[in-house]
XYZ file of C-alpha atoms in Angstrom:
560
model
C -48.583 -46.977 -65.658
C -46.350 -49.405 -63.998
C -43.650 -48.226 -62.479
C -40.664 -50.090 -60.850
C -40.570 -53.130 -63.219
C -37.416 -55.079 -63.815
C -34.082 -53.229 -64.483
C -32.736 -53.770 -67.770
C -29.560 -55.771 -65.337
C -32.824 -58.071 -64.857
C -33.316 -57.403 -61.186
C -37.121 -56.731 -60.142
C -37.333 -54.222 -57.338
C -39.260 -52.849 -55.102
C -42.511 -50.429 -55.512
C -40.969 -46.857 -54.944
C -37.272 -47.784 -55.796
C -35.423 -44.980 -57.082
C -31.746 -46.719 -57.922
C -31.586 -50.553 -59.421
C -31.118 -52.655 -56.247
C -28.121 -54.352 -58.248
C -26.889 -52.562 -60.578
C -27.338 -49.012 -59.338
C -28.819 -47.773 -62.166
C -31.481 -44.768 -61.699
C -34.925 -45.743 -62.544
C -36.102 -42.059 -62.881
C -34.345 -39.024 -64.566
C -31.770 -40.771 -66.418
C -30.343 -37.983 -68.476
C -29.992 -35.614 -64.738
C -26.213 -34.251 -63.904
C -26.814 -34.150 -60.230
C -25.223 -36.588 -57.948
C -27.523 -39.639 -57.138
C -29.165 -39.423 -53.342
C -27.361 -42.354 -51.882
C -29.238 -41.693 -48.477
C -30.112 -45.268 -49.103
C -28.650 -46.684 -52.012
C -32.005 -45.375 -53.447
C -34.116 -48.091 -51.936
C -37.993 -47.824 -51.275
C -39.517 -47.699 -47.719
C -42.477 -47.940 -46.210
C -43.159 -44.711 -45.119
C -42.627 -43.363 -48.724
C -45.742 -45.421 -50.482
C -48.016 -44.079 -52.402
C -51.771 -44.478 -52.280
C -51.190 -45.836 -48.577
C -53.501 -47.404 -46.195
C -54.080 -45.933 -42.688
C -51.861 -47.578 -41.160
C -48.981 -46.557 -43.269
C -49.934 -43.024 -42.962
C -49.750 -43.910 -38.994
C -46.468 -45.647 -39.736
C -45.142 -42.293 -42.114
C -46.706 -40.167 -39.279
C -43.896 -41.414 -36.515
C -41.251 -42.712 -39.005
C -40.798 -38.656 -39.659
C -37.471 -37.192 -38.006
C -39.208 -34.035 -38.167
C -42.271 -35.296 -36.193
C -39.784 -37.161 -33.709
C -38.006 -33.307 -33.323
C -41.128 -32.027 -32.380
C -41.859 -34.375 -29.789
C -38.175 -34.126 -28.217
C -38.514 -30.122 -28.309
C -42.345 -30.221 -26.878
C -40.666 -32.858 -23.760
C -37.700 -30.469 -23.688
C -40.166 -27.703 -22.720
C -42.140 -29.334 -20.090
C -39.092 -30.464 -18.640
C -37.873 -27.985 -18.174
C -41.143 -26.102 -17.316
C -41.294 -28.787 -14.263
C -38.274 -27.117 -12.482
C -39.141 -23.942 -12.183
C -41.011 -24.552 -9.049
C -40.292 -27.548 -6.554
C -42.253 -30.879 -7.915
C -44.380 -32.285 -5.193
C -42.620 -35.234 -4.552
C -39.806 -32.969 -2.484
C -42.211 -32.262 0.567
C -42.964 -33.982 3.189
C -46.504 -33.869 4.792
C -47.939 -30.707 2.746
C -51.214 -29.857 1.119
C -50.235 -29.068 -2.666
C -53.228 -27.266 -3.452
C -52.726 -24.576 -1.620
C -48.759 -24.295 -1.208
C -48.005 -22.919 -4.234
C -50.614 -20.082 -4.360
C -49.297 -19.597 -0.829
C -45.799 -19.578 -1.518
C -45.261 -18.589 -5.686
C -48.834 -16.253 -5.937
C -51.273 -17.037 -8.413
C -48.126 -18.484 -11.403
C -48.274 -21.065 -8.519
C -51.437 -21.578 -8.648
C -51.528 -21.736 -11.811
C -48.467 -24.317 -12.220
C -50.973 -26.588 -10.193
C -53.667 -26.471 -11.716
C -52.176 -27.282 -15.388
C -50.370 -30.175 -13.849
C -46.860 -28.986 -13.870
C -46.240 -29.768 -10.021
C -46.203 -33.106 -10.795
C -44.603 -33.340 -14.098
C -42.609 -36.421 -14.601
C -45.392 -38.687 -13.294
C -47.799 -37.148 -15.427
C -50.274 -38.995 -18.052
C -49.253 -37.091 -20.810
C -45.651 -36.550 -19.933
C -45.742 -40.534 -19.922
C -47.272 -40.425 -23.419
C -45.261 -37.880 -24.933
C -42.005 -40.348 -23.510
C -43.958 -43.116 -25.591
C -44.532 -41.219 -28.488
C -40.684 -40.869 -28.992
C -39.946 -44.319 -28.258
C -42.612 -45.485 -30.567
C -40.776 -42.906 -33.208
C -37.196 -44.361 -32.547
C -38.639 -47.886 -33.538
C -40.934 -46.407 -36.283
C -38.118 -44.788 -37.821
C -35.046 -46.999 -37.398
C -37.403 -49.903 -38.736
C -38.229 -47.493 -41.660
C -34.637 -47.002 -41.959
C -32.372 -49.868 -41.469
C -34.387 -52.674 -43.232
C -33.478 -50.990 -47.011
C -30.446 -50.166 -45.856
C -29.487 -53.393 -45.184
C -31.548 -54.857 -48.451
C -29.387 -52.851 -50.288
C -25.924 -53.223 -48.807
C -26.448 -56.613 -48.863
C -27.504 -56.893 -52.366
C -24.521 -54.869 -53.807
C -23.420 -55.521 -57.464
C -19.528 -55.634 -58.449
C -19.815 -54.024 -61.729
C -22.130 -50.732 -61.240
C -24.081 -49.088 -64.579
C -21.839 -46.673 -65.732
C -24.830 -43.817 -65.021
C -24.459 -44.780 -61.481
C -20.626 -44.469 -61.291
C -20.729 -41.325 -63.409
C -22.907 -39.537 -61.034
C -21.650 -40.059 -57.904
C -20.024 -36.879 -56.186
C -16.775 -38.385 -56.414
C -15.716 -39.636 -59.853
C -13.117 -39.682 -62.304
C -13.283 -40.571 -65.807
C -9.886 -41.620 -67.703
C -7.924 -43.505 -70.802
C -5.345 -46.021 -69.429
C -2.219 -46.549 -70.958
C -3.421 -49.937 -72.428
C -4.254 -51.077 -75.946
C -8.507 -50.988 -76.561
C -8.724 -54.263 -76.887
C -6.241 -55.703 -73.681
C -7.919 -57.515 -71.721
C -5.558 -59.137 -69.908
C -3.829 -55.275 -68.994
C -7.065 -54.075 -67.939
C -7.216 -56.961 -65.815
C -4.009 -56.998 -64.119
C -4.359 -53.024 -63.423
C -7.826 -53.760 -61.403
C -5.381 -56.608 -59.870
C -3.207 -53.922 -58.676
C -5.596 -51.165 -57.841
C -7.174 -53.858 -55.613
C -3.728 -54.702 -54.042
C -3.689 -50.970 -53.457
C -6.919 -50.462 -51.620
C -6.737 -53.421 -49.857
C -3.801 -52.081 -48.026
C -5.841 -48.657 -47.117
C -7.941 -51.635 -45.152
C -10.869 -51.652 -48.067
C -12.732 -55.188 -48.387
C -12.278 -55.677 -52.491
C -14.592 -57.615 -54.277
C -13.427 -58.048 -58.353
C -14.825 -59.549 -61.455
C -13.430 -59.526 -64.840
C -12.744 -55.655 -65.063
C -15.079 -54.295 -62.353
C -14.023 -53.434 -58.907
C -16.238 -52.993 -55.831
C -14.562 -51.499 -52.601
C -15.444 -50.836 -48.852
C -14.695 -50.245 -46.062
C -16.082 -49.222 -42.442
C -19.578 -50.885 -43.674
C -20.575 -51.334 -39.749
C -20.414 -47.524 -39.364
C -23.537 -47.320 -41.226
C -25.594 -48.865 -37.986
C -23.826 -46.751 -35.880
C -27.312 -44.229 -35.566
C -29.570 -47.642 -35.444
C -27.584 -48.617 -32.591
C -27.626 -45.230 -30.734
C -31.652 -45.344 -31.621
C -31.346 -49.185 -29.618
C -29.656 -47.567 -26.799
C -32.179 -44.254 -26.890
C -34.944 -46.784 -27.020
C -33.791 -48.810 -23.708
C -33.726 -46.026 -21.842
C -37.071 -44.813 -22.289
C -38.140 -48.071 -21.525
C -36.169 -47.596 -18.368
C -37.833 -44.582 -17.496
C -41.434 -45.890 -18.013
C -40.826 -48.883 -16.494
C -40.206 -46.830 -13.229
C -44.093 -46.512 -13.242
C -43.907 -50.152 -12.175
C -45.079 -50.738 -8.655
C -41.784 -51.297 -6.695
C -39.498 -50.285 -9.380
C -39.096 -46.596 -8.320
C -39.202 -44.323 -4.790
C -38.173 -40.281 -4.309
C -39.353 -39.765 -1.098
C -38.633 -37.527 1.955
C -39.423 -38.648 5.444
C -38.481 -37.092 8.604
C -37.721 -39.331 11.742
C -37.297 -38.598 15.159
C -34.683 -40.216 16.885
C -35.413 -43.315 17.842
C -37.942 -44.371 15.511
C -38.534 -46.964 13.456
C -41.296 -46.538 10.637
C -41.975 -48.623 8.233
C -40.704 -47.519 4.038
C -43.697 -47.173 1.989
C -43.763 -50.059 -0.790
C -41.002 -51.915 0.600
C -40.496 -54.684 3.309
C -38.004 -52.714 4.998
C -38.229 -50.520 8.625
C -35.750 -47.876 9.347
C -34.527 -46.590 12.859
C -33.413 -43.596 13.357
C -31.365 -44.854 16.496
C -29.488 -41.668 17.322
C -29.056 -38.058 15.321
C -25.592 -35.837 16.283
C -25.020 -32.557 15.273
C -21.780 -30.451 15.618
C -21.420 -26.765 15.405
C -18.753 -24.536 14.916
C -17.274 -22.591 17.990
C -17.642 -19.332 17.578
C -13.526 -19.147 17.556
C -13.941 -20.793 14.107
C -16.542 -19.039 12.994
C -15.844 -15.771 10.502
C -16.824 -12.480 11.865
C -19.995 -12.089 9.919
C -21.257 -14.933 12.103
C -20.454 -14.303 14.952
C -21.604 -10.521 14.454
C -25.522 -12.430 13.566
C -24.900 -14.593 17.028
C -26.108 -17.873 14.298
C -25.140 -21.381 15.527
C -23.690 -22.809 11.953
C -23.561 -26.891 11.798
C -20.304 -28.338 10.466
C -21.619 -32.153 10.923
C -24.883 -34.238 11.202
C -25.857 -37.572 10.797
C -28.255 -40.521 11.915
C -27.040 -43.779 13.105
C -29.375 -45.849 11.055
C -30.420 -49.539 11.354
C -32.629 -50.899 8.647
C -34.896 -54.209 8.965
C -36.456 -55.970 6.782
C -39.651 -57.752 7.972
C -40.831 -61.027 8.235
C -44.326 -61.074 9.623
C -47.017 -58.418 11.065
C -46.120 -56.425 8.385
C -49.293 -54.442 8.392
C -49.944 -50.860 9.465
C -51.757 -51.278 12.516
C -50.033 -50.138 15.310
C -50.832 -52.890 17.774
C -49.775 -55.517 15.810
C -46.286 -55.424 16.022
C -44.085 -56.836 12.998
C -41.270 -59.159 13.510
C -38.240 -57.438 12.321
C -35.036 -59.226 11.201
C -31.960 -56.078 11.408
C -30.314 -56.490 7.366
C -28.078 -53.129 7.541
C -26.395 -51.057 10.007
C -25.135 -47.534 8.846
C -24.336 -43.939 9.957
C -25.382 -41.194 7.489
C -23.823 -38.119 6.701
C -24.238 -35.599 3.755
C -22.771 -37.318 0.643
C -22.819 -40.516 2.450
C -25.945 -42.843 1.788
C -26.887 -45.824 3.668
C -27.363 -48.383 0.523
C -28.609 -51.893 0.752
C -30.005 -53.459 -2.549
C -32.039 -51.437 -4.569
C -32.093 -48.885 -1.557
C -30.257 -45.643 -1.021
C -31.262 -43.613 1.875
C -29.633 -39.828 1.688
C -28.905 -37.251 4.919
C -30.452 -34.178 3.258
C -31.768 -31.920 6.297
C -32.676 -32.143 10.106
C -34.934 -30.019 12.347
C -35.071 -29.492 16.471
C -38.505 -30.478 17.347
C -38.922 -32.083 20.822
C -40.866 -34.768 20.719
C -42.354 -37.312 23.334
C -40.390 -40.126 22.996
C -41.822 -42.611 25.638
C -43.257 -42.383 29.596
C -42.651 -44.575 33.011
C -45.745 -44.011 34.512
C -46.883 -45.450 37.612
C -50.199 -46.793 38.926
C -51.546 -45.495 42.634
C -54.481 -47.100 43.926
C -56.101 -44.537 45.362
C -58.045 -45.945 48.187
C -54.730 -47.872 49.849
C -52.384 -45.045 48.390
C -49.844 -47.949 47.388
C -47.853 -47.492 44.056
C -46.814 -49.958 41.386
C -44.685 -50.044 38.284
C -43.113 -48.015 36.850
C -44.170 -49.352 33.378
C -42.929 -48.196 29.835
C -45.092 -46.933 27.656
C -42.987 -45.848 24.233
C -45.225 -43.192 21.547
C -43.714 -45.354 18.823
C -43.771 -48.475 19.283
C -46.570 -49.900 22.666
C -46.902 -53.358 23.844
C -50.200 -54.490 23.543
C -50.508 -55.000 26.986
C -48.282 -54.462 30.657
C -48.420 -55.200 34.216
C -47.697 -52.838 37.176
C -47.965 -55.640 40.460
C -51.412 -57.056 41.185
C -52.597 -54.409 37.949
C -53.324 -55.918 34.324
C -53.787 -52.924 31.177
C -54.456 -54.403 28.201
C -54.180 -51.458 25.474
C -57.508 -51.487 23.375
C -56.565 -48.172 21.583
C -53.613 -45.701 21.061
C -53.531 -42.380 19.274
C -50.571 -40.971 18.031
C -51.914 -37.729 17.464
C -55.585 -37.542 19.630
C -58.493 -35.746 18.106
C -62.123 -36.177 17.855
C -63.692 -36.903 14.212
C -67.188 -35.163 13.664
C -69.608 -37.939 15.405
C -67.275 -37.795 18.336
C -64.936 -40.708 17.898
C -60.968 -40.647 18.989
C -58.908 -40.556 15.583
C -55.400 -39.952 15.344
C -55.061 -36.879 13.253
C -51.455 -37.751 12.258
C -48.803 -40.836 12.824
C -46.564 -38.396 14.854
C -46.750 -38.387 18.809
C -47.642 -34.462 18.882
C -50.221 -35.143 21.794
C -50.642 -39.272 22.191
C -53.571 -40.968 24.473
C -53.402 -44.428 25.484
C -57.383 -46.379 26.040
C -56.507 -49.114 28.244
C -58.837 -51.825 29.670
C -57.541 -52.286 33.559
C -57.983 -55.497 35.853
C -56.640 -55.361 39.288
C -58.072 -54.373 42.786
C -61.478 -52.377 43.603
C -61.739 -52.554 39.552
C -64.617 -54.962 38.559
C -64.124 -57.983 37.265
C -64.494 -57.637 33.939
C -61.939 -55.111 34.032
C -62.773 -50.736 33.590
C -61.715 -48.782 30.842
C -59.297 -45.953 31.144
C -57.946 -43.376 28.713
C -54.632 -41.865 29.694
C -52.729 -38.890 27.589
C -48.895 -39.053 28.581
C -48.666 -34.695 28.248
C -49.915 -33.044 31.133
C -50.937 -30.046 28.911
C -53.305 -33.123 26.731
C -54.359 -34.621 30.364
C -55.888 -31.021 30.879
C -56.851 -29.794 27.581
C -58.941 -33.138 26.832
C -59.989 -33.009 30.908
C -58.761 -36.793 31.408
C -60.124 -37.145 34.684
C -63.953 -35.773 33.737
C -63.792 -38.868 30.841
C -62.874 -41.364 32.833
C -65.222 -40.629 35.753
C -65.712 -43.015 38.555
C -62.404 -45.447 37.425
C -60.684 -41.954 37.993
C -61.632 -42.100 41.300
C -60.266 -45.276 42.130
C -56.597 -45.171 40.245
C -54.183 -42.407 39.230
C -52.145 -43.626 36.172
C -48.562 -40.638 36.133
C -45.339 -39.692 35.239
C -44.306 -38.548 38.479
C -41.022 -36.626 37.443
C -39.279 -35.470 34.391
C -37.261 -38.667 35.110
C -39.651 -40.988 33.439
C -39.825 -38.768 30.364
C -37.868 -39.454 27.692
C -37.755 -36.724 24.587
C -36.563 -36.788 21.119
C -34.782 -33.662 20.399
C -34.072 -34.030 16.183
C -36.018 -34.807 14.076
C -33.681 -36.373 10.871
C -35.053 -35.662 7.228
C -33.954 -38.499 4.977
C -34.473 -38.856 1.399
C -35.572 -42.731 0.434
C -34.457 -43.626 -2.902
C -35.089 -46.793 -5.054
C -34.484 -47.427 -8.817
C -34.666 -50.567 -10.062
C -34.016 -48.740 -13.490
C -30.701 -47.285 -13.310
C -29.002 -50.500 -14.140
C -30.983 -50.781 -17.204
C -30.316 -47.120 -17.727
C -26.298 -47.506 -17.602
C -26.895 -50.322 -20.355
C -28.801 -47.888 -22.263
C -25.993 -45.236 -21.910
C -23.760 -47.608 -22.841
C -25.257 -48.947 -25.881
C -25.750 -44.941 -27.260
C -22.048 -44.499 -26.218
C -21.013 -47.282 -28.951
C -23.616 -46.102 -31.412
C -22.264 -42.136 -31.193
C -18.421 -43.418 -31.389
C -19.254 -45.907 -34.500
C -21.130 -43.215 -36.275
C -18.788 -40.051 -35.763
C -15.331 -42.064 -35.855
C -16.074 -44.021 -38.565
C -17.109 -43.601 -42.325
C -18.712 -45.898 -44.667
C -16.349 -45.511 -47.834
C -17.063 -47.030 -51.177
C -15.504 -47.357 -54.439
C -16.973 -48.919 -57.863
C -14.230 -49.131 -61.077
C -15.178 -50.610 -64.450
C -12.935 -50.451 -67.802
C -14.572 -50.376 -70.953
C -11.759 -50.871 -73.329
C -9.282 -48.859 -72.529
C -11.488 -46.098 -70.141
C -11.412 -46.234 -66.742
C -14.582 -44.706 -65.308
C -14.367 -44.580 -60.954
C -17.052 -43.533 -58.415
C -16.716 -43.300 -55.109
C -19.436 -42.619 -52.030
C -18.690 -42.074 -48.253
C -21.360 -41.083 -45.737
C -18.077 -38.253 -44.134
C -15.229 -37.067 -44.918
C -15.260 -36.728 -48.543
C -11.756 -34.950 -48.436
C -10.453 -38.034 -46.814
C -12.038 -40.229 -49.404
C -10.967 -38.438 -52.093
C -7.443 -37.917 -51.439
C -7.130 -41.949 -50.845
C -8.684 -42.652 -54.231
C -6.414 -40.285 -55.487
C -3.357 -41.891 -54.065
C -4.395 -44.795 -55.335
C -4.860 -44.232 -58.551
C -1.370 -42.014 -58.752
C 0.315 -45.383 -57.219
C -1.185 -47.698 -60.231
C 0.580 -45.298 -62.875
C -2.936 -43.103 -63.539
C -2.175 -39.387 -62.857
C -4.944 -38.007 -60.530
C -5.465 -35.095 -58.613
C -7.377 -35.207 -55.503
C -9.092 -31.786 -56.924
C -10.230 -32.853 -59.769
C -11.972 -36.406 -58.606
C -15.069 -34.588 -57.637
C -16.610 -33.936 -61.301
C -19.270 -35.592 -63.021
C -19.012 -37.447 -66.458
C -15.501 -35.738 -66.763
C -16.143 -32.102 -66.026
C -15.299 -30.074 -62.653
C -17.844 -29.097 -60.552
């Protein structure tokens, strides 16, 4: 059997139609009392075939809304599954496989091992993200293609099957003669003078009447599913090397590390804190003897730079200062993409830099001091007739398993310096010397035992706590870029005007044909079908035809 041939108006439609394209008329269960489904003015999509191929049962698959539900309540979940412990990304040096056990027991351990410690950079959190966005574009496609095939293909004079069954309708004589054309004609005249003034676009021929208004508030959901679709896009593209950073770095005063993925340094160039008196301080504090902070910040200078940019430490980059800022709480440095937040600090003395000087041993004569700084050395210094070139320096000294200095962290927690030393009663060639700053590291790692007969020659030290200098904060910063949010605002944006076009504004239409002297009116809005109803109504009343608002939702004549 073929089904979906011409209408008997003359129009050929689509496989799967259920309402004549043109004319309205239904193609199936002619003789049915029900209102028409008007979802779509009864046009066929895609997703609806029959006998489909495998790539419409793909395309039905994600055009569902009940499928796209499922996804948004399965990502709902997870999400929210990923805050019940802290994600990863909120530490700073720690060994997630065994924190959480540590901390949260074996639900932690648990939460790591499925995955959920990381959740929002997750493979299949990723997918299930594209899965919705591929269902936004599956379905509004599905959607908004008929849709606009069949608002765009609208008929003045409706079959009188389609007008009848419509939820609002009214069926009437006028007070004309059967055969007066010309009155039936000048009351559609002023029925369309009428609607036009309740802002309806009228379209007229002979004695049919089509009427709308508020037809753009029918892409009102496309255009939220636009805005929806951006922002996903926003969020995946933050995947993109460059496009996104949440990290949380600590620095001590006074040093300058390079941002991961960026081209910028910062400096932490000096960290304050103020606390309370213990005047100002309630009782209950001052009865617990705690120090409470009312300020802290960092006096921040950020560089960008230019060359050297690698992570060796001996090849030092050429920095160009871009931004100079102080943080507080509340109070990010931003330059760019880049936002850099106060969120924490921590007292941990650290070894900031040395003056050391060198005694020959033999004459007893001193030179220097030189300046030897734990975060940023020279690559080489001179104390008088004495040349060190630096061939090695250790941050953090230790000894990897075949016996080789490594530095077990980038922090100065106990640095060594392995110079090579010209100068006098030093051979030519110059003699290689290791020297740890700590005197606690000097003795632990027995400095004078590994450098051996040079030790004998030269002393390389402090002298006082003069020639110290010591770090006493460490700042904790979080380092934020997103490349996405302006993208995102767009997004919000765009489902801002979708949501206000949709919920403020209805898509009402009206359809009127005379035959002879009857009046037969139908009327469709996607809202508000008090509203609609009560302006047909007035309408009507206003071109002599007595109508109650009440009675205009029947069918073929009859209350409902």
């Amino acid at each position: 059997m073929i089904e979906n041939t011409k209408c008997e108006c003359g129009h050929q439609n689509h496989l799967g139609t259920v309402l004549c394209e043109s004319c309205g008329k239904p193609l199936f269960d002619e003789e049915g009392s029900a209102p028409l489904e008007m979802r779509y003015d009864g046009v066929a999509r895609r997703s609806q075939r029959r006998n489909p191929s495998w790539i419409d049962r793909i395309w039905s698959f994600f055009s569902s809304v009940k499928v796209a539900v499922y996804l948004i309540l399965i990502t709902l979940v997870l999400s929210i599954l990923g805050t019940v412990y802290p994600q990863e990304n909120t530490f700073i040096n720690f060994d997630p496989s065994t924190y959480y056990k540590e901390n949260y027991g074996t639900l932690g351990h648990i939460y790591y091992l499925l995955g959920l410690s990381h959740t929002y950079e997750s493979w299949w959190f990723i997918t299930l993200l594209f899965m919705i966005g591929t269902s936004l574009v599956v379905c509004s496609l599905d959607r908004v293609l008929p849709l606009y095939r069949a608002l765009s293909k609208q008929k003045i004079r409706k079959h009188l099957i389609f007008i009848k069954r419509q939820k609002v309708s009214y069926t009437a004589p006028l007070p004309i003669e059967p055969e007066d054309q010309a009155g039936a004609q000048e009351w559609i005249n002023q029925m369309a003078a009428l609607l036009r003034k309740k802002r309806y676009r009228v379209h007229t021929e002979d004695t049919a009447l089509m009427a709308e208004k508020y037809r753009f508030s029918r892409w009102g959901p496309y255009i939220l599913h636009i805005g929806l679709i951006i922002f996903l896009l926003a969020v995946l593209m933050r995947g993109i090397p460059g496009w996104h950073m949440d990290k949380y770095m600590g620095f001590l005063e006074g040093q300058t590390v390079r941002i991961p993925d960026t081209p910028y340094y910062f400096k932490n160039e000096k960290f304050t804190v103020e606390f309370y008196d213990p005047e100002e301080m309630t009782d209950e504090f001052r009865a617990k003897d705690l120090n409470v902070y009312k300020h802290f910040e960092t006096k921040a200078v950020l560089y960008e730079c230019t060359a050297n940019c690698d992570d060796d430490p001996l090849a030092k980059p050429t920095l160009h200062e871009v931004h100079r800022q102080d943080i507080i709480v509340n109070k990010p440095l931003q330059y760019k993409d880049l936002l850099v937040y106060q969120f924490d600090f921590a007292q941990t003395p650290t070894l900031l830099s040395v003056k050391p000087s060198i005694t020959n041993k033999k004459t007893g004569e001193t030179f220097g001091p030189i300046e030897l700084s734990m975060l940023e050395p020279e690559t080489s210094y001179d104390a008088g007739p004495y040349h060190l070139e630096v061939k090695g320096y250790f941050p953090d000294f230790g000894l990897d398993e075949s016996g080789s200095p490594v530095s077990l962290s980038p922090n100065p927690n106990q640095p060594a310096f392995i110079f090579t030393i010209t100068g006098p009663d030093l051979k030519p060639d110059g003699e290689v010397f290791i020297y740890f700053p700590r005197q606690v590291d000097k003795a632990t790692f027995r400095q004078d035992d590994i450098n051996g007969e040079v030790a004998q020659k030269i002393e390389i030290a402090a002298g006082s706590m003069e020639n110290v200098e010591i770090a006493e904060f460490t700042s904790y910063l979080n380092i934020r870029v997103d490349k996405a949010i302006p993208y995102i605002w767009i997004a919000s944006a765009i489902s801002m005007i979708g949501l206000i076009m949709n919920f403020y504004w209805q898509h009402r239409r009206v359809w009127i044909r005379i035959d002879g002297r009857e009046l037969n009116l139908g009327a469709h809005t996607n809202k508000n079908w008090i509203g609609l109803r009560n302006e047909v109504a007035q309408a009507l009343t206003q071109s002599g035809v007595s109508a109650d608002s009440k009675s205009l939702e029947t069918y073929g004549g009859k209350k409902s």
